[in-house]
Coordinates of C-alpha atoms in Angstrom, one line a residue:
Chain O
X21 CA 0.0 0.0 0.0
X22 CA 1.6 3.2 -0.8
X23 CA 1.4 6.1 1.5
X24 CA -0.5 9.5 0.4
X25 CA -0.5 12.5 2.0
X26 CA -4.3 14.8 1.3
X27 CA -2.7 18.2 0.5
X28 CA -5.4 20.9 0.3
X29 CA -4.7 24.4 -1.6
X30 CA -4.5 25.7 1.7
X31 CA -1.1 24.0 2.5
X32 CA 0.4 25.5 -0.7
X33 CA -0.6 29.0 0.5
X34 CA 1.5 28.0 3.5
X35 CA 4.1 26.6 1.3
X36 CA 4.0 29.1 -1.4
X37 CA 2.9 32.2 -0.1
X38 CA 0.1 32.5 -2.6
X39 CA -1.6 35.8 -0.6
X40 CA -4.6 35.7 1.4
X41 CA -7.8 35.9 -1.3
X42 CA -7.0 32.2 -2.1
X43 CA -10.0 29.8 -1.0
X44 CA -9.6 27.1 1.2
X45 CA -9.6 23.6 -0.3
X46 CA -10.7 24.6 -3.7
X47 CA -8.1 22.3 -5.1
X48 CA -7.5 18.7 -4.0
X49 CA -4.8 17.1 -4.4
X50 CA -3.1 13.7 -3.6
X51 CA 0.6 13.3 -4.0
X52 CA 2.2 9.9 -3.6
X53 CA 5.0 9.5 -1.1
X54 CA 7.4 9.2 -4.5
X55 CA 6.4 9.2 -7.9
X56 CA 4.6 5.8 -9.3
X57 CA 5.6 4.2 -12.7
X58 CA 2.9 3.5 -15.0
X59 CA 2.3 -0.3 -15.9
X60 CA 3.0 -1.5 -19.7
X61 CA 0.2 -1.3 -21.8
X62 CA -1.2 -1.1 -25.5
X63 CA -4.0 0.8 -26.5
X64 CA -4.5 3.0 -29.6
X65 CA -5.1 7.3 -30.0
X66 CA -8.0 8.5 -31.7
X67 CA -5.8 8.7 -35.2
X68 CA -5.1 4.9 -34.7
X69 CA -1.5 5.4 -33.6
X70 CA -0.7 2.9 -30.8
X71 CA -0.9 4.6 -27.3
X72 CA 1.9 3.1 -24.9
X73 CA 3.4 4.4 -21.6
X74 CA 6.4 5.8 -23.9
X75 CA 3.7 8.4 -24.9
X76 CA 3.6 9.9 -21.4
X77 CA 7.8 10.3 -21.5
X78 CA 9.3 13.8 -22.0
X79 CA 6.2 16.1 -21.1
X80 CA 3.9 16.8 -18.4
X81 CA 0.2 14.9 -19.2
X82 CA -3.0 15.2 -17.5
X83 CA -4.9 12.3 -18.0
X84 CA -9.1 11.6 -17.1
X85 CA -11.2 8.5 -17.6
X86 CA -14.2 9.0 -19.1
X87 CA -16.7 8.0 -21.9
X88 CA -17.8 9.6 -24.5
X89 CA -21.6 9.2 -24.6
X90 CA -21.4 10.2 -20.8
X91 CA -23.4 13.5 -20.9
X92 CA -22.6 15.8 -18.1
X93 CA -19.2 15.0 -16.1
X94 CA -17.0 14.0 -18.7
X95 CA -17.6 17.0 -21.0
X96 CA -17.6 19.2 -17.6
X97 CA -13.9 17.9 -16.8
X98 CA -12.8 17.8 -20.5
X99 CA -13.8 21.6 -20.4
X100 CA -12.9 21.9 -17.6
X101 CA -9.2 20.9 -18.5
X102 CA -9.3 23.2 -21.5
X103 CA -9.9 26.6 -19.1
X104 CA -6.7 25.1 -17.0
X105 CA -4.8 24.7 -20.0
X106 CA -5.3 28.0 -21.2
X107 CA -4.4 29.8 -17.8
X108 CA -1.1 27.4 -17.8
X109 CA -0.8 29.8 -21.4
X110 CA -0.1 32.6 -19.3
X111 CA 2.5 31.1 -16.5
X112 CA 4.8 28.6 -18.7
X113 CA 6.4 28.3 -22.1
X114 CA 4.1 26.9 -24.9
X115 CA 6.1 23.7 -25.1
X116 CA 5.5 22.9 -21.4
X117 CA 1.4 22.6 -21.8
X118 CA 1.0 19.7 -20.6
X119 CA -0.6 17.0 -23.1
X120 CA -4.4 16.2 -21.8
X121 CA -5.0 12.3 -22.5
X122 CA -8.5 10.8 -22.0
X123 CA -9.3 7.8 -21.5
X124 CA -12.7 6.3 -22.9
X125 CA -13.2 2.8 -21.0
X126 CA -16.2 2.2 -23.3
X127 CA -14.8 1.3 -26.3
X128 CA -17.6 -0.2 -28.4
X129 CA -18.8 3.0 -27.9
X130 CA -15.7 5.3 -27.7
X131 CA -13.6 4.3 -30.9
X132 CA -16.2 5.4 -33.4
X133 CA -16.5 8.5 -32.4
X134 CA -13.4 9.6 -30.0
X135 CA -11.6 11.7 -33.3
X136 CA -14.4 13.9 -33.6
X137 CA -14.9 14.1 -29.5
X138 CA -11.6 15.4 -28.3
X139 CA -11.3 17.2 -31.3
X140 CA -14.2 19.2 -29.8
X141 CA -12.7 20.4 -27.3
X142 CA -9.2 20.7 -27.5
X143 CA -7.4 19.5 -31.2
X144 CA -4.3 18.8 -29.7
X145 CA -6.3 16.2 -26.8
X146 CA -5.5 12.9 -27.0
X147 CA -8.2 10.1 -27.0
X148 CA -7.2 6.7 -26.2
X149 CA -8.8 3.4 -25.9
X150 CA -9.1 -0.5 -26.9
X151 CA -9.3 -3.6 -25.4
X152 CA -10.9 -4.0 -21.7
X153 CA -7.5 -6.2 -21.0
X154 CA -5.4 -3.1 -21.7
X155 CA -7.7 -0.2 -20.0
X156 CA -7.6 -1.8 -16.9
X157 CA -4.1 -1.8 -16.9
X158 CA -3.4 1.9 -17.6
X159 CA -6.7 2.8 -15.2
X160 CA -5.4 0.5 -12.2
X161 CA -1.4 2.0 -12.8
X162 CA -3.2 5.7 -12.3
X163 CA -4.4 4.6 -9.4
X164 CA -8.5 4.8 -11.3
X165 CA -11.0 2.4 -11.5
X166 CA -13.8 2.0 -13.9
X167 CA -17.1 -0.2 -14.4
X168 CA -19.3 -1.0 -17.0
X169 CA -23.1 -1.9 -15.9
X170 CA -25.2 -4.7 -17.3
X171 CA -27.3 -3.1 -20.3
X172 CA -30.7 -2.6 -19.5
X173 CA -34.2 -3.2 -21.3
X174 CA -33.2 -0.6 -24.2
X175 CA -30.0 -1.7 -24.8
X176 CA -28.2 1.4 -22.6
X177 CA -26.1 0.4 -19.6
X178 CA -24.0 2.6 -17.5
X179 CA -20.8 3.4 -17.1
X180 CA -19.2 4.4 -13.8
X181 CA -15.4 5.4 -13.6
X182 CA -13.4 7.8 -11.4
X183 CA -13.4 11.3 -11.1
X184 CA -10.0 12.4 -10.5
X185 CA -7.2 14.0 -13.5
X186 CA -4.2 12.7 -12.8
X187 CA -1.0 14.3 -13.5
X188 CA 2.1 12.5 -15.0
X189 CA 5.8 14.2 -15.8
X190 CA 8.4 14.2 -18.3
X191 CA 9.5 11.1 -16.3
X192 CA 6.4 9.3 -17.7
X193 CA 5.5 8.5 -13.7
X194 CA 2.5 9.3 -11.7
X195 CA 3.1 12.6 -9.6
X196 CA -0.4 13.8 -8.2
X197 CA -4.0 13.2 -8.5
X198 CA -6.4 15.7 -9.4
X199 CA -10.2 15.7 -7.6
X200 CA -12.4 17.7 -10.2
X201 CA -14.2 20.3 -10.6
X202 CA -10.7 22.5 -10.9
X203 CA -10.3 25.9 -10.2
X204 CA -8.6 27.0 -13.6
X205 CA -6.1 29.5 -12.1
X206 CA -5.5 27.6 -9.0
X207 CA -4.8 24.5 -11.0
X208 CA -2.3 26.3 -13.6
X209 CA -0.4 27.4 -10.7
X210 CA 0.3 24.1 -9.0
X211 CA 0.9 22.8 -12.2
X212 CA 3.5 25.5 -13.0
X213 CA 4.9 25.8 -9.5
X214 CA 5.2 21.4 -10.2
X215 CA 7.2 22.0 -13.5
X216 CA 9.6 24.3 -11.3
X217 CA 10.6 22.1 -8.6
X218 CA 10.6 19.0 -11.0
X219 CA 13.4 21.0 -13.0
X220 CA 15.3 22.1 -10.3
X221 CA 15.1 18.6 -8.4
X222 CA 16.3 17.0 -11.7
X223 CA 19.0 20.0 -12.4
X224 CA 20.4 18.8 -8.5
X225 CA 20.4 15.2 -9.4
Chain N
X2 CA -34.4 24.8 2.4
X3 CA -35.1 27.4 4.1
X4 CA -31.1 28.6 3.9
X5 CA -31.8 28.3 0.0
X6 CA -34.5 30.1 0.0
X7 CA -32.7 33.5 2.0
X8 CA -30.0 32.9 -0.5
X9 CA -31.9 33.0 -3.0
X10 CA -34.2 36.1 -2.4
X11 CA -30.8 38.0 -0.8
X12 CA -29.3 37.3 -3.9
X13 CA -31.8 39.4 -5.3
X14 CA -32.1 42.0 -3.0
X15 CA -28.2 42.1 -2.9
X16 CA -27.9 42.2 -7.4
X17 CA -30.6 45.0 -7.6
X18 CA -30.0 47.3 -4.8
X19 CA -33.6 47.3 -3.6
X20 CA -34.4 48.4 -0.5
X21 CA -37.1 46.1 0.7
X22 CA -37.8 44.5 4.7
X23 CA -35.7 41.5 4.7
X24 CA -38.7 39.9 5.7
X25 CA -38.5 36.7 3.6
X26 CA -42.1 36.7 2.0
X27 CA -41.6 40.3 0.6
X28 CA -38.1 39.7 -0.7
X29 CA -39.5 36.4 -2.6
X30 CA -42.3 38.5 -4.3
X31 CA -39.3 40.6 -5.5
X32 CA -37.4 37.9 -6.3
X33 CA -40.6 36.5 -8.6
X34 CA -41.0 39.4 -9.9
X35 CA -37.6 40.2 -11.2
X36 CA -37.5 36.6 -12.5
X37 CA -40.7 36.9 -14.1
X38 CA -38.9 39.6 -16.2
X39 CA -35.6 38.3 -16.6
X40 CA -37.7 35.0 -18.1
X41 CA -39.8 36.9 -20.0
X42 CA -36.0 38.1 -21.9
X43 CA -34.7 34.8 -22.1
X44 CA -37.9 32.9 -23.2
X45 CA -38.4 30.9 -20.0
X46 CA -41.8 29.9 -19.4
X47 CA -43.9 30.7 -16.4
X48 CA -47.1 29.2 -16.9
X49 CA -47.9 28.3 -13.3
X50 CA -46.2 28.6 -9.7
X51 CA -42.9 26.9 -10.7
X52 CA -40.9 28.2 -13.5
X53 CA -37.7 27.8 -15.6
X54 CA -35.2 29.9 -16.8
X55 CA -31.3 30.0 -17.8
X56 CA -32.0 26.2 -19.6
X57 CA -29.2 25.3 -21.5
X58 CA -27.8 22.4 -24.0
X59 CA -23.8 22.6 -24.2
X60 CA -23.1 21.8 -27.8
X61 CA -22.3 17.7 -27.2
X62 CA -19.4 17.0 -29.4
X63 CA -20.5 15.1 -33.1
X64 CA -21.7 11.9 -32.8
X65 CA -22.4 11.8 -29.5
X66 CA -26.1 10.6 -28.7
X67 CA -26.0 11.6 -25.2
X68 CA -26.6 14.7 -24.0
X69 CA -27.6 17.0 -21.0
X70 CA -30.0 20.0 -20.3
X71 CA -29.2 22.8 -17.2
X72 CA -32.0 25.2 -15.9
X73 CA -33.2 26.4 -12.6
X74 CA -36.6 26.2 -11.6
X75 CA -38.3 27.7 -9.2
X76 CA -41.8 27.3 -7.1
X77 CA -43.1 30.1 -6.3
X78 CA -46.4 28.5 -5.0
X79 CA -47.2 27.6 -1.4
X80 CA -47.4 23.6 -2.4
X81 CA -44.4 21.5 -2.3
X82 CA -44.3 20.3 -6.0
X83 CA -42.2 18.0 -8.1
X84 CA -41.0 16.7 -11.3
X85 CA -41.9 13.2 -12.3
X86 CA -40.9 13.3 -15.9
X87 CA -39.4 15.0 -18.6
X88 CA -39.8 15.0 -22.8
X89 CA -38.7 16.9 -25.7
X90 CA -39.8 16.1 -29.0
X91 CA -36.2 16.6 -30.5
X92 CA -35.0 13.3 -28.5
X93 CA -35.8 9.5 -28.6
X94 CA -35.7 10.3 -24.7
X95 CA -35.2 12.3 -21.6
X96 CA -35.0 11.6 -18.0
X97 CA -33.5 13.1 -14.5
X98 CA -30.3 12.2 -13.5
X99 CA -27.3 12.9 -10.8
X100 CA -24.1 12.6 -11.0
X101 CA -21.9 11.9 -8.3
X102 CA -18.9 11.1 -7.0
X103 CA -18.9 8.3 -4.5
X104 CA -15.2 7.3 -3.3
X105 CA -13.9 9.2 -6.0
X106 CA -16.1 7.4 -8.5
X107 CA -18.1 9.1 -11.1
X108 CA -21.7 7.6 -10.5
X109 CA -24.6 9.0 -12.8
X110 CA -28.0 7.9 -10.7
X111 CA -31.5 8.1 -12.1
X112 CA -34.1 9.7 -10.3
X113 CA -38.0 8.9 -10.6
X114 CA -38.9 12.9 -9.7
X115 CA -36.9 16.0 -8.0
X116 CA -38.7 17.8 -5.1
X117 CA -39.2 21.6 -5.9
X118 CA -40.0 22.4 -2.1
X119 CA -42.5 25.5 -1.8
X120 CA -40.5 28.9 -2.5
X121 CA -37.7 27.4 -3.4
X122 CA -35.4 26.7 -6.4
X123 CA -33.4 24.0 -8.0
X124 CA -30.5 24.1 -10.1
X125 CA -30.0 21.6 -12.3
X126 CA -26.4 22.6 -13.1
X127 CA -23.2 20.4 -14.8
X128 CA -21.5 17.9 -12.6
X129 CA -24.7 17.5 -10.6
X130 CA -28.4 17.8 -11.8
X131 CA -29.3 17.5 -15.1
X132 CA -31.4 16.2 -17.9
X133 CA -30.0 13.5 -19.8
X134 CA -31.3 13.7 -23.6
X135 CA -30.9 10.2 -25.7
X136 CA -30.8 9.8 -29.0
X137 CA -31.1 13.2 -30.9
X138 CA -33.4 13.0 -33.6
X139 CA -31.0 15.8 -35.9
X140 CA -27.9 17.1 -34.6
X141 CA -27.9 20.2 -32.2
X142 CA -25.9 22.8 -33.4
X143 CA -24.9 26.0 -31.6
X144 CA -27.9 28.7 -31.2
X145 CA -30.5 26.0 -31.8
X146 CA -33.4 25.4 -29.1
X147 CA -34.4 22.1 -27.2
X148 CA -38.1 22.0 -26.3
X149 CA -38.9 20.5 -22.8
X150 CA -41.8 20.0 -21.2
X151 CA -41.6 18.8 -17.6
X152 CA -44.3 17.2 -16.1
X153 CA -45.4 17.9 -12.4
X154 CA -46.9 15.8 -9.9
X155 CA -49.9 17.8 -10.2
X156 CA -50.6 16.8 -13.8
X157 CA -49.4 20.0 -15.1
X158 CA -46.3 20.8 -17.8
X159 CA -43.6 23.2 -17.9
X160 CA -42.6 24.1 -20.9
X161 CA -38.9 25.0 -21.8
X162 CA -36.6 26.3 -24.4
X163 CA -32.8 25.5 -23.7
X164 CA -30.5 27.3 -26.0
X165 CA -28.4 25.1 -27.6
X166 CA -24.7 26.5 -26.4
X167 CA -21.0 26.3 -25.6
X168 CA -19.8 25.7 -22.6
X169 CA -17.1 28.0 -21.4
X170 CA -15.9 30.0 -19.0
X171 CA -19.7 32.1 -18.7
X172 CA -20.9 28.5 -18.5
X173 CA -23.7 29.2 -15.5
X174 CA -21.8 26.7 -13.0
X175 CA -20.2 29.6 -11.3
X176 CA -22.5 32.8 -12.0
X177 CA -24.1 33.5 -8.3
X178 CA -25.3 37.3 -9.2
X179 CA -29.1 35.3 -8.5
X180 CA -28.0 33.7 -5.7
X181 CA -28.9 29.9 -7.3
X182 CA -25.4 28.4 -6.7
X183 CA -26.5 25.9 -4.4
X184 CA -23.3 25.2 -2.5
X185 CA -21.8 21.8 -1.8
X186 CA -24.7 20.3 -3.8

């Protein structure tokens, strides 16, 4: 079992010194003790390009489960992910956005139509899915979990999965978990102040 | 709900610097009345005591057959009231749903009606509440309008236009000038 510490916003204004108007615990986030390597695992992007853990090597990633006929929460976090993104435009260098991977864990459903979906809200987004087999591999290494309901009378069945965004580095490994809905500035700002102390820590080394 | 319900009509009192008791009866008949107007701009119905307004459609990315409506409603009447079912014409079908997150897991949960308590409003608002549309009989496109009629407990329909629209940073989740930001819901 690996240790985690619950770090609300409110430690990094003790940390950080991020002034007073900042709200308490309108970020959550869970850091592991030490960084956690993602599992091996095949899957494909929505261009049909296969989708490993190498993909996650050499940038920051923020990565959500999802699927895509799920009408309210997965669009609200994919949107949600956009307004970080584009306050992240304001603190770091274009090449350090990080890339936004989602993960559709319904993929009879997902494959047709995952181009068009991420394209909708972000071009650059990555969607990713395939075979259950390999899902659950990628889900369980960040730490997710996800569940597919029997189908009912009409064919529809639901899909249940979890909430957080999890945040990988250029080191492909897990660094912190995300609980959703995210402030967009407050979330940009870990993120940024993230990228910092990774650089420096790996400048040291 | 009685909390709500001072939000709600302060929220009012606060966003139009009216100078009214703060007795709650005569700030609510404020707050009706300034809705009443404010629906009348954005083509909300108010037919009986509970009414809609800001209902909304975020533009669902192509090909997608599920999709969700946002609104508030309100019951103004003196009876608690509630909905039992919902339809719109433009969709193979509707129905109430929640979504929440239970251990960290995104759970979406149907619901067979949602209590509008008497002077009181709901939001149905993303990440919580919301209308789930199936099956979209021609694609929704940005500026179009979903009919819905709700149907009461009492027999009676609501009818509803939601403007078909992005979501985005003016995205209702966070706008509280009305005081309908139901906290920790």
């Amino acid at each position: 079992m690996v240790r985690r510490r619950v770090l609300s916003l409110a430690a990094f204004v003790l940390a950080f010194g991020l002034g007073a108007s900042v709200g308490w615990a309108e970020i959550r986030v869970v850091e592991p003790d030490k960084p956690e390597t993602l599992p091996a695992f095949a899957l494909s992007d929505h261009k049909g390009q296969p989708f490993t853990a190498e993909r996650y090597k050499g940038h920051w990633s923020l990565t959500t489960i999802g699927f895509t006929s799920c009408p309210d929460v997965c669009p609200f976090v994919l949107s949600n992910i956009v307004e970080v993104i584009s306050q992240m435009t304001l603190r770091v260098h274009p090449d350090k956005l990080p890339q936004v991977v989602f993960v559709g864990v319904d993929p009879g459903r997902d494959a047709p139509v995952m181009a068009d979906y991420v394209a909708h809200f972000d071009p650059k987004f990555i969607g990713v899915t395939g075979p259950h087999e390999e899902l659950a591999k990628l889900v369980t290494g960040i730490d997710g979990f996800y569940r597919i309901g029997k189908a009912k009378k009409d064919g529809d069945y639901e899909v249940q999965h979890s909430a957080s965004v999890i945040v990988t580095g250029p080191d492909g490994q897990v660094h912190a978990k995300l609980s959703p809905p995210l402030d967009p500035g407050k979330v940009a700002e870990y993120l940024a102040r993230k990228q910092i102390a990774y650089a420096r820590a790996q400048r040291s080394n | 709900m009685t909390s709500n319900l001072y939000k709600t009509c302060l929220g009012c009192l606060t966003g139009t610097a009216m100078i009214l008791s703060a007795q709650t009866v005569q700030a609510c008949e404020a707050h009706a009345f300034l809705t009443t107007q404010t629906a009348e701009a954005k083509t909300a119905s108010h037919q009986g005591p509970v009414m809609a307004m800001d209902a909304w459609v975020p533009v669902a990315p192509p090909g997608v057959k599920a999709h969700a409506a946002y609104l508030v409603l309100m019951n103004h009447g003196a009876d608690l009231r509630a909905v039992t079912a919902v339809h719109s014409p433009q969709y193979a079908s509707a129905a109430i749903h929640a979504s929440q997150v239970k251990d960290g897991v995104n759970v979406m949960q149907h619901l067979a009606q949602v209590d509008l308590p008497a002077g009181s409003s709901v939001a149905f608002k993303p990440h919580g509440l919301h209308i789930m549309l199936m099956g979209p009989k021609k694609p929704m496109a940005q500026g179009d309008t979903v009919d819905l009629a709700l149907t009461l407990d009492d027999g009676t329909t609501v009818a509803v236009k939601a403007e078909v629209r992005k979501r985005g940073a003016a995205a209702p989740m966070n706008h509280g000038h009305m005081g309908h930001d139901h906290k920790g819901s």
